[in-house]
CSV table of C-alpha atoms and ligand atoms in Angstrom, one decimal:
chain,number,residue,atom,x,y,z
A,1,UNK,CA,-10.5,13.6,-11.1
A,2,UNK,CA,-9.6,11.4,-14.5
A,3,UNK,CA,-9.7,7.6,-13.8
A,4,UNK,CA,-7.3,8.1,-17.4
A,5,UNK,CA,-3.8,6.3,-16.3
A,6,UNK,CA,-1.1,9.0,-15.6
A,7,UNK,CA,2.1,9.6,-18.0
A,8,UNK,CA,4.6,11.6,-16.5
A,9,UNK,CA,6.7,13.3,-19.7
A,10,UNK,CA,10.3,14.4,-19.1
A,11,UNK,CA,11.9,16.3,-22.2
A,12,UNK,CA,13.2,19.5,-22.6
A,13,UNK,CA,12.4,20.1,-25.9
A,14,UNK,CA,9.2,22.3,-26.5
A,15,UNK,CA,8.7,20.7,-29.7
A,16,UNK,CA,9.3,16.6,-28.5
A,17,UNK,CA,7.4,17.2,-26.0
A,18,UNK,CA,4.4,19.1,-28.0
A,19,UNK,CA,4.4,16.2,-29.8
A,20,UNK,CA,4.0,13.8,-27.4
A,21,UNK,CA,1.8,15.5,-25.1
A,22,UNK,CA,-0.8,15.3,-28.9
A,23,UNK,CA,0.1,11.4,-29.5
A,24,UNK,CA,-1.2,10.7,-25.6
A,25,UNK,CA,-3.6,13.3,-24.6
A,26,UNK,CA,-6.8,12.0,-25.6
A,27,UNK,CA,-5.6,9.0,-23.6
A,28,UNK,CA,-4.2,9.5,-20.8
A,29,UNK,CA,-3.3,12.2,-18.1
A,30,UNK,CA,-0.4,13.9,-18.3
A,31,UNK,CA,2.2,15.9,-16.2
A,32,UNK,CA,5.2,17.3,-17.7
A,33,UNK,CA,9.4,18.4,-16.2
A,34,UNK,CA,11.4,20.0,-18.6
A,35,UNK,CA,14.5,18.9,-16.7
A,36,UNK,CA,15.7,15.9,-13.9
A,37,UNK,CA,14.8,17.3,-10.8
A,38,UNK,CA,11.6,18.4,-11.6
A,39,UNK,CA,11.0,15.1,-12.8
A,40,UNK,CA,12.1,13.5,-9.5
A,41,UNK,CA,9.4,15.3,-8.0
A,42,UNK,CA,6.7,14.6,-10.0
A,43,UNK,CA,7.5,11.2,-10.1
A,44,UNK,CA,6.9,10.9,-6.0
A,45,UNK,CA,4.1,13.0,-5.8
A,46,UNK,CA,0.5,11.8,-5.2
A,47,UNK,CA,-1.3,10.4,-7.6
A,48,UNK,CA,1.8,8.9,-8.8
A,49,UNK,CA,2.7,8.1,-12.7
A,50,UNK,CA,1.5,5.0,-14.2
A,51,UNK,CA,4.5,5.1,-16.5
A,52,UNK,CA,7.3,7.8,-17.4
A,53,UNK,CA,8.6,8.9,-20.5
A,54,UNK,CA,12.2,10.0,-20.5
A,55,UNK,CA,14.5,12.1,-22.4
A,56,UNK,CA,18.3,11.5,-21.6
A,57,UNK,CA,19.8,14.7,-22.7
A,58,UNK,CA,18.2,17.2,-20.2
A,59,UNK,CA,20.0,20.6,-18.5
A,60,UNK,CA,20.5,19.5,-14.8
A,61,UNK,CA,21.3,15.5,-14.9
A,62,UNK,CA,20.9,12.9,-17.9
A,63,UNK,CA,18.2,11.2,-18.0
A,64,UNK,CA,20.5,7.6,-16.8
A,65,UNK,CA,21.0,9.2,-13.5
A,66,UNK,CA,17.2,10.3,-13.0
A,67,UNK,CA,16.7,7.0,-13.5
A,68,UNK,CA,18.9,5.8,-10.7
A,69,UNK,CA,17.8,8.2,-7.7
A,70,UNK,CA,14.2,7.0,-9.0
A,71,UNK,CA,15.4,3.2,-8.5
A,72,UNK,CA,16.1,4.0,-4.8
A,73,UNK,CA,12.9,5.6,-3.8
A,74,UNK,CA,10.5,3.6,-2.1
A,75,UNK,CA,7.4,5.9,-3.8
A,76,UNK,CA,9.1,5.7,-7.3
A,77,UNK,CA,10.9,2.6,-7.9
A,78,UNK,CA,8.2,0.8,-9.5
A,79,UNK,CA,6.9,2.5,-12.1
A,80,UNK,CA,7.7,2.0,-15.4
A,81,UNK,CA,10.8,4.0,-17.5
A,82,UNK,CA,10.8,4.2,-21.1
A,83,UNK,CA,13.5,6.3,-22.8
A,84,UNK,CA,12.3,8.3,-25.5
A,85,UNK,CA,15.7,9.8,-26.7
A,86,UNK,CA,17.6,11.0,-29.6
A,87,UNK,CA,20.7,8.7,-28.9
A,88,UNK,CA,20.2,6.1,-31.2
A,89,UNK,CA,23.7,3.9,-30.6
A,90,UNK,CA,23.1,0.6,-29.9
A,91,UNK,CA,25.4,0.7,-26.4
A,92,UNK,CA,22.8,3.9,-25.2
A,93,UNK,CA,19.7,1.3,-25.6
A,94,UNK,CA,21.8,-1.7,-24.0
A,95,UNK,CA,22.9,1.0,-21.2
A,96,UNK,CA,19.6,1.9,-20.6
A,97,UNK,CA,17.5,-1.2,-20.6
A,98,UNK,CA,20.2,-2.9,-18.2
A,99,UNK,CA,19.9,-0.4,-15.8
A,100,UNK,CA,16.1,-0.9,-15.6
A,101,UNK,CA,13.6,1.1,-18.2
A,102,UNK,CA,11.0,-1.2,-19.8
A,103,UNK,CA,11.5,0.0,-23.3
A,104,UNK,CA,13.9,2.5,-25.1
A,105,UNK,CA,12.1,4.3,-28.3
A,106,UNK,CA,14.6,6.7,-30.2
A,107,UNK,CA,13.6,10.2,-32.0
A,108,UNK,CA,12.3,11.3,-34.3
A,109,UNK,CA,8.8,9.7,-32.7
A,110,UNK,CA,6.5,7.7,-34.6
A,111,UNK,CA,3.3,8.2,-33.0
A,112,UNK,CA,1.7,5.2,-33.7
A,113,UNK,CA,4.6,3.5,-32.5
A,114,UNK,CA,5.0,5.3,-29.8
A,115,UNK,CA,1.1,4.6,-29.1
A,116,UNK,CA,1.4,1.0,-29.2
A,117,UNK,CA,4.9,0.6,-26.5
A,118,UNK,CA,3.0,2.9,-24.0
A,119,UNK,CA,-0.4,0.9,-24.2
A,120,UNK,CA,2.1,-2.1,-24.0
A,121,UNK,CA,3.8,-0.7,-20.4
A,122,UNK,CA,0.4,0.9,-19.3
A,123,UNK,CA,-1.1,-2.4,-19.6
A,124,UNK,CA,1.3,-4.8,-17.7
A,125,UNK,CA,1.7,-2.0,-15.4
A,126,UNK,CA,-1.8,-2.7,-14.4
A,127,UNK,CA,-1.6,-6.2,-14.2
A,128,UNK,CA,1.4,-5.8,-11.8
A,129,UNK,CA,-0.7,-3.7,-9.7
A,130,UNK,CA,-3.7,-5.8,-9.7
A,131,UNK,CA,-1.6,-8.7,-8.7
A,132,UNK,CA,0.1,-7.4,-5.9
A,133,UNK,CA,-2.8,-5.9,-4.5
A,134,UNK,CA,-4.6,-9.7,-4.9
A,135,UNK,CA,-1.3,-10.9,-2.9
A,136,UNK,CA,-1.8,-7.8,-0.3
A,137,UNK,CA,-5.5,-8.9,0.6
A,138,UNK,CA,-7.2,-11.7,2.1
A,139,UNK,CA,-9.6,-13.4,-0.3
A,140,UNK,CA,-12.6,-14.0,1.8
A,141,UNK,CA,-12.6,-10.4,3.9
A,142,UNK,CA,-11.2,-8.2,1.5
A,143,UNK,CA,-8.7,-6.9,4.7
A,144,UNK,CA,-4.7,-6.8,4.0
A,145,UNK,CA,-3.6,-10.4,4.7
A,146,UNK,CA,-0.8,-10.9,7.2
A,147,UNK,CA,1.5,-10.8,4.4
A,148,UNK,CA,0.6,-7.1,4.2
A,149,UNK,CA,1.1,-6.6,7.5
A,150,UNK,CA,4.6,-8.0,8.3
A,151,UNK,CA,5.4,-5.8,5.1
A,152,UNK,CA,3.1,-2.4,6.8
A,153,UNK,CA,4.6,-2.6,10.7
A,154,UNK,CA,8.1,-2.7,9.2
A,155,UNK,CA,7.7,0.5,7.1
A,156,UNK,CA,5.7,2.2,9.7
A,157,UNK,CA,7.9,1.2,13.0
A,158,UNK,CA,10.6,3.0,11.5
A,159,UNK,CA,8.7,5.8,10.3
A,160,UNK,CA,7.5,5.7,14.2
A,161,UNK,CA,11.2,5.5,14.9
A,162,UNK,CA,12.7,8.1,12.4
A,163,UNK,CA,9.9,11.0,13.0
A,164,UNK,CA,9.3,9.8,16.8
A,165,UNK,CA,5.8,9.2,16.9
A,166,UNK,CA,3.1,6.9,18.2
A,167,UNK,CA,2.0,3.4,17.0
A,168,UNK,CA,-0.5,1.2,18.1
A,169,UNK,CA,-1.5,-2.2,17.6
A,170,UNK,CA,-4.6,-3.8,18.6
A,171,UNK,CA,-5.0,-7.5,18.4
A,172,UNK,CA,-8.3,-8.5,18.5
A,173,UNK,CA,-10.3,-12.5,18.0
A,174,UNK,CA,-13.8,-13.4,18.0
A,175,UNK,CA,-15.2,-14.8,20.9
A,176,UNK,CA,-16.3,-18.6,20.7
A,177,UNK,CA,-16.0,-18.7,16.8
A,178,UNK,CA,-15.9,-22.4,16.7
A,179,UNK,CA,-19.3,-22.4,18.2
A,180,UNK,CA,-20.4,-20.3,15.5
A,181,UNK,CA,-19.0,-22.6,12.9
A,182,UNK,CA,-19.7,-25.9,14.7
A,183,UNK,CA,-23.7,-24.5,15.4
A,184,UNK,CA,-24.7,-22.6,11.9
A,185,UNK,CA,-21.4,-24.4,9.7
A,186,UNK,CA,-18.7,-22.5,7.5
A,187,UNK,CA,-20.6,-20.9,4.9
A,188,UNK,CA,-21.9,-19.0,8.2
A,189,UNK,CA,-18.7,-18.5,9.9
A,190,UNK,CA,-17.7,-16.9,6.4
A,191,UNK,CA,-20.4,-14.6,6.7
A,192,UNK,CA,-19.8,-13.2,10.4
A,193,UNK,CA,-16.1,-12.8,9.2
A,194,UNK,CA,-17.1,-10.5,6.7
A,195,UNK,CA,-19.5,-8.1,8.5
A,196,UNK,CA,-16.8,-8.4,11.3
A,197,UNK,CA,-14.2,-7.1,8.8
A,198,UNK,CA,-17.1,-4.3,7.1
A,199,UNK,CA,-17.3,-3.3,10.5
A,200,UNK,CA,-13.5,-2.7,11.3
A,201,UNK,CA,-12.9,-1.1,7.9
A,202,UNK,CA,-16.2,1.5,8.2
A,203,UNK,CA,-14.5,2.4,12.3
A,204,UNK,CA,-11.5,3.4,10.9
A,205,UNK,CA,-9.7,5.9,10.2
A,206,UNK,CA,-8.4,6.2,6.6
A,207,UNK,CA,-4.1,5.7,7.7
A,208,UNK,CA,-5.0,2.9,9.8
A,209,UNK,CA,-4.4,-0.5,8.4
A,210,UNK,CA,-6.7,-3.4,9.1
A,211,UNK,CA,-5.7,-7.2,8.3
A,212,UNK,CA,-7.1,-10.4,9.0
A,213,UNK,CA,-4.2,-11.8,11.0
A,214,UNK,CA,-5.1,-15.2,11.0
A,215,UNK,CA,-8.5,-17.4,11.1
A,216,UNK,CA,-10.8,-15.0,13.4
A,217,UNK,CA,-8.0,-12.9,14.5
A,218,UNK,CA,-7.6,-9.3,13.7
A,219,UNK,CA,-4.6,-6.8,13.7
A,220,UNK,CA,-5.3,-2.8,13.7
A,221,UNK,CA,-2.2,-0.7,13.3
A,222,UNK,CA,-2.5,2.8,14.1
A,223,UNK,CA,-0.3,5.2,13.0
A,224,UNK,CA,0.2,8.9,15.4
A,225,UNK,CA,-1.9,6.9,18.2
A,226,UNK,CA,-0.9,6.3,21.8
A,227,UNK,CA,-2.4,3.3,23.6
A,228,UNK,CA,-4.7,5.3,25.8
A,229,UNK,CA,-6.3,6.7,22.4
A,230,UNK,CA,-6.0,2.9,20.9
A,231,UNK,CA,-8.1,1.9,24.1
A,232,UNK,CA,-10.8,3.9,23.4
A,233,UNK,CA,-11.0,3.3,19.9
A,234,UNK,CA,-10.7,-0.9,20.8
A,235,UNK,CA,-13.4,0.1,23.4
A,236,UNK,CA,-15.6,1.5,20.9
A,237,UNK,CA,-15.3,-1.8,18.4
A,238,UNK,CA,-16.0,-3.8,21.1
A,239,UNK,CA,-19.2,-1.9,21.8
A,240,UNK,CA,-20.2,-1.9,18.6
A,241,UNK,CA,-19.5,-5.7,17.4
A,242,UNK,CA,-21.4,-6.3,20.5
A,243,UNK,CA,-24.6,-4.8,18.9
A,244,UNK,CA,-24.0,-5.6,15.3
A,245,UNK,CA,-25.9,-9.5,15.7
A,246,UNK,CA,-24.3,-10.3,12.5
A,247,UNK,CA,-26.6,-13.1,10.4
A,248,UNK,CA,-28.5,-12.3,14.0
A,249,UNK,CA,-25.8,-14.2,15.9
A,250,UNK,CA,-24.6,-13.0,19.2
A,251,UNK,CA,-21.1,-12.1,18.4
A,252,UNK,CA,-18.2,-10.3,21.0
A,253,UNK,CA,-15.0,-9.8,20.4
A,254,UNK,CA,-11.7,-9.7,23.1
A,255,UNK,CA,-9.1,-7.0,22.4
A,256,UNK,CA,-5.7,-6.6,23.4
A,257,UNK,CA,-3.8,-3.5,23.1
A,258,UNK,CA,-0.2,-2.1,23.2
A,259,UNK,CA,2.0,0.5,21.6
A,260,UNK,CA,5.2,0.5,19.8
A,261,UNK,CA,7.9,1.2,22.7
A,262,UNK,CA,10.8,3.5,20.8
A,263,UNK,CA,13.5,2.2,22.8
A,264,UNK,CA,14.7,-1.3,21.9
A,265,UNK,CA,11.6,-2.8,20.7
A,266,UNK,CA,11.1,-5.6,18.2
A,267,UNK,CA,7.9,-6.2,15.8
A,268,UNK,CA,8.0,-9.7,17.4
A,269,UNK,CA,7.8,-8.2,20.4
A,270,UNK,CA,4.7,-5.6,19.6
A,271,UNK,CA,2.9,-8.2,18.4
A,272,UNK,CA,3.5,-10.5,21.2
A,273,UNK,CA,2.2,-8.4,23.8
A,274,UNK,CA,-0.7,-7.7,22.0
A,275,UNK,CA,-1.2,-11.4,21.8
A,276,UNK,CA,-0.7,-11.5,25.9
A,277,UNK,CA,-3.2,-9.2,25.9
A,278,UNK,CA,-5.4,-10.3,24.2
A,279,UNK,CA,-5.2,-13.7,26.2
A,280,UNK,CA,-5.9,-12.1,29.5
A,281,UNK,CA,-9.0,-10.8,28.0
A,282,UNK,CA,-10.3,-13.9,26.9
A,283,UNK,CA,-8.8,-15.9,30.2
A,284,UNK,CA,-10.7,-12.6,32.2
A,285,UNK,CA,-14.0,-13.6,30.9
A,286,UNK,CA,-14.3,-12.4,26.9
A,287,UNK,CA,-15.6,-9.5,25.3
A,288,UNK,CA,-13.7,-6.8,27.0
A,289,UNK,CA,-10.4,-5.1,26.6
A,290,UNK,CA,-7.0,-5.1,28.1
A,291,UNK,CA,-4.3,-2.9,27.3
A,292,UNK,CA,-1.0,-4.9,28.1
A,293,UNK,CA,1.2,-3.5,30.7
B,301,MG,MG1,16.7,16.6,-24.4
């Protein structure tokens, strides 16, 4: 696989789009559609477009209206839109930058010009990204923050919902951390955190999400996972942070377990039995897990 950024190019004319495919190729990657649904497609398929290059006049739908449907889609709606089009009125550019592209280049192309607006879009694009994904994570661990997460169990509830299928949280807190802080200090505390969250990330599965919830408290959510299968994967964390000795300290964990109920349930609500949970494990003695029923 190319770590080049990908352009996806929409045109339906062999010779436009000959061109452009030689202006960017050395560049970047590049997929082509030669009309509006194919582009639709391409635009939501994994890996997704950095940017997308867009005629207006194409067979099926103009390009304004492949615009739209790719407003609306959840996979699609942020990546970048130029215009690249031979309607060259004044009201076709307004029309098209107010409904949303970043940039509207007319034909025939220039391409150094056209070179320079792409790098332009590619770039910020990529700054965007980066940002967001600073603002998804939490700084110290490297987990999603719980930012992430309020964002994640809403998506994947009604996924849960819409497809009817399991999801699991676990809710999990270090046992004692305040000892740990209060007998080795922060920089210390810092460090467990960190192997703690290594550890979660290296259990996983690759769909599961992990976040650092809040100071030594964890969320897991587990997508097609009932709470018998959550149980044994919380059992198996628990085992293992058990033997880990991070910064050889004695570390444990309490876990507390439930799944997404498909009739009338709330993310509040998820979440707060996982925290009741959790309680009864630490109130039953620590490092040990209880499913919440
Ligand atoms: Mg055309």
């Amino acid at each position: 696989m190319s770590d080049k950024p990908i352009i996806l190019i929409v045109d339906d004319d062999p010779i436009n789009l000959q061109i452009l495919a030689n202006t960017l190729k050395d560049t970047y990657q590049l997929k082509v559609a030669i009309n509006g649904s194919q582009a639709i497609q391409l635009a939501q398929k994994e890996p997704l477009p950095e940017l997308i290059l867009l005629d207006i006049g194409l067979p099926d739908m103009d390009g304004y209206e492949v615009l739209e449907q790719l407003k609306t889609n959840t996979d699609s709606k942020n990546i970048p839109i130029i215009f690249v089009t031979g309607k060259n009125q004044q009201k076709d550019e307004e029309k098209g930058l107010k409904m949303g592209a970043v940039d509207y280049i007319t034909k025939p192309i220039h391409p150094i010009i056209v070179t320079a607006r792409v790098k332009t879009q590619i770039s910020l694009k990529q700054q965007k990204d980066q940002l967001l994904s600073l603002a998804a994570h939490d700084q110290l661990t490297g987990l999603y923050n719980r930012h992430f997460l309020m964002d994640c169990i809403t998506r994947k509830t009604s996924f849960a919902l819409r497809q009817d299928t399991d999801l699991s949280l676990i809710m999990l807190d270090i046992d004692h951390f305040k000892d740990v802080n209060d007998n080795y200090g922060h920089p210390t505390g810092d460090s467990v955190l960190k192997s703690i969250a290594q550890l979660l990330q290296s259990c996983l599965r690759k769909e599961d999400i992990a976040t650092r919830f809040g100071g030594e408290e964890f969320i897991i959510l587990m997508d097609n996972c009932n709470q018998n299968i959550a149980q044994e994967k919380a059992e198996h964390l628990r085992k293992t942070i058990e033997q880990l000795k991070p910064d050889n300290i004695q570390v444990s964990c309490s876990f507390g377990v439930t799944q997404f109920n498909h009739t009338n349930d709330s993310i509040e609500d998820l979440i707060k039995r996982a925290d009741l949970a959790l309680y009864q494990a630490k109130e039953a003695g620590r490092n040990r897990v209880v499913v919440y029923s």
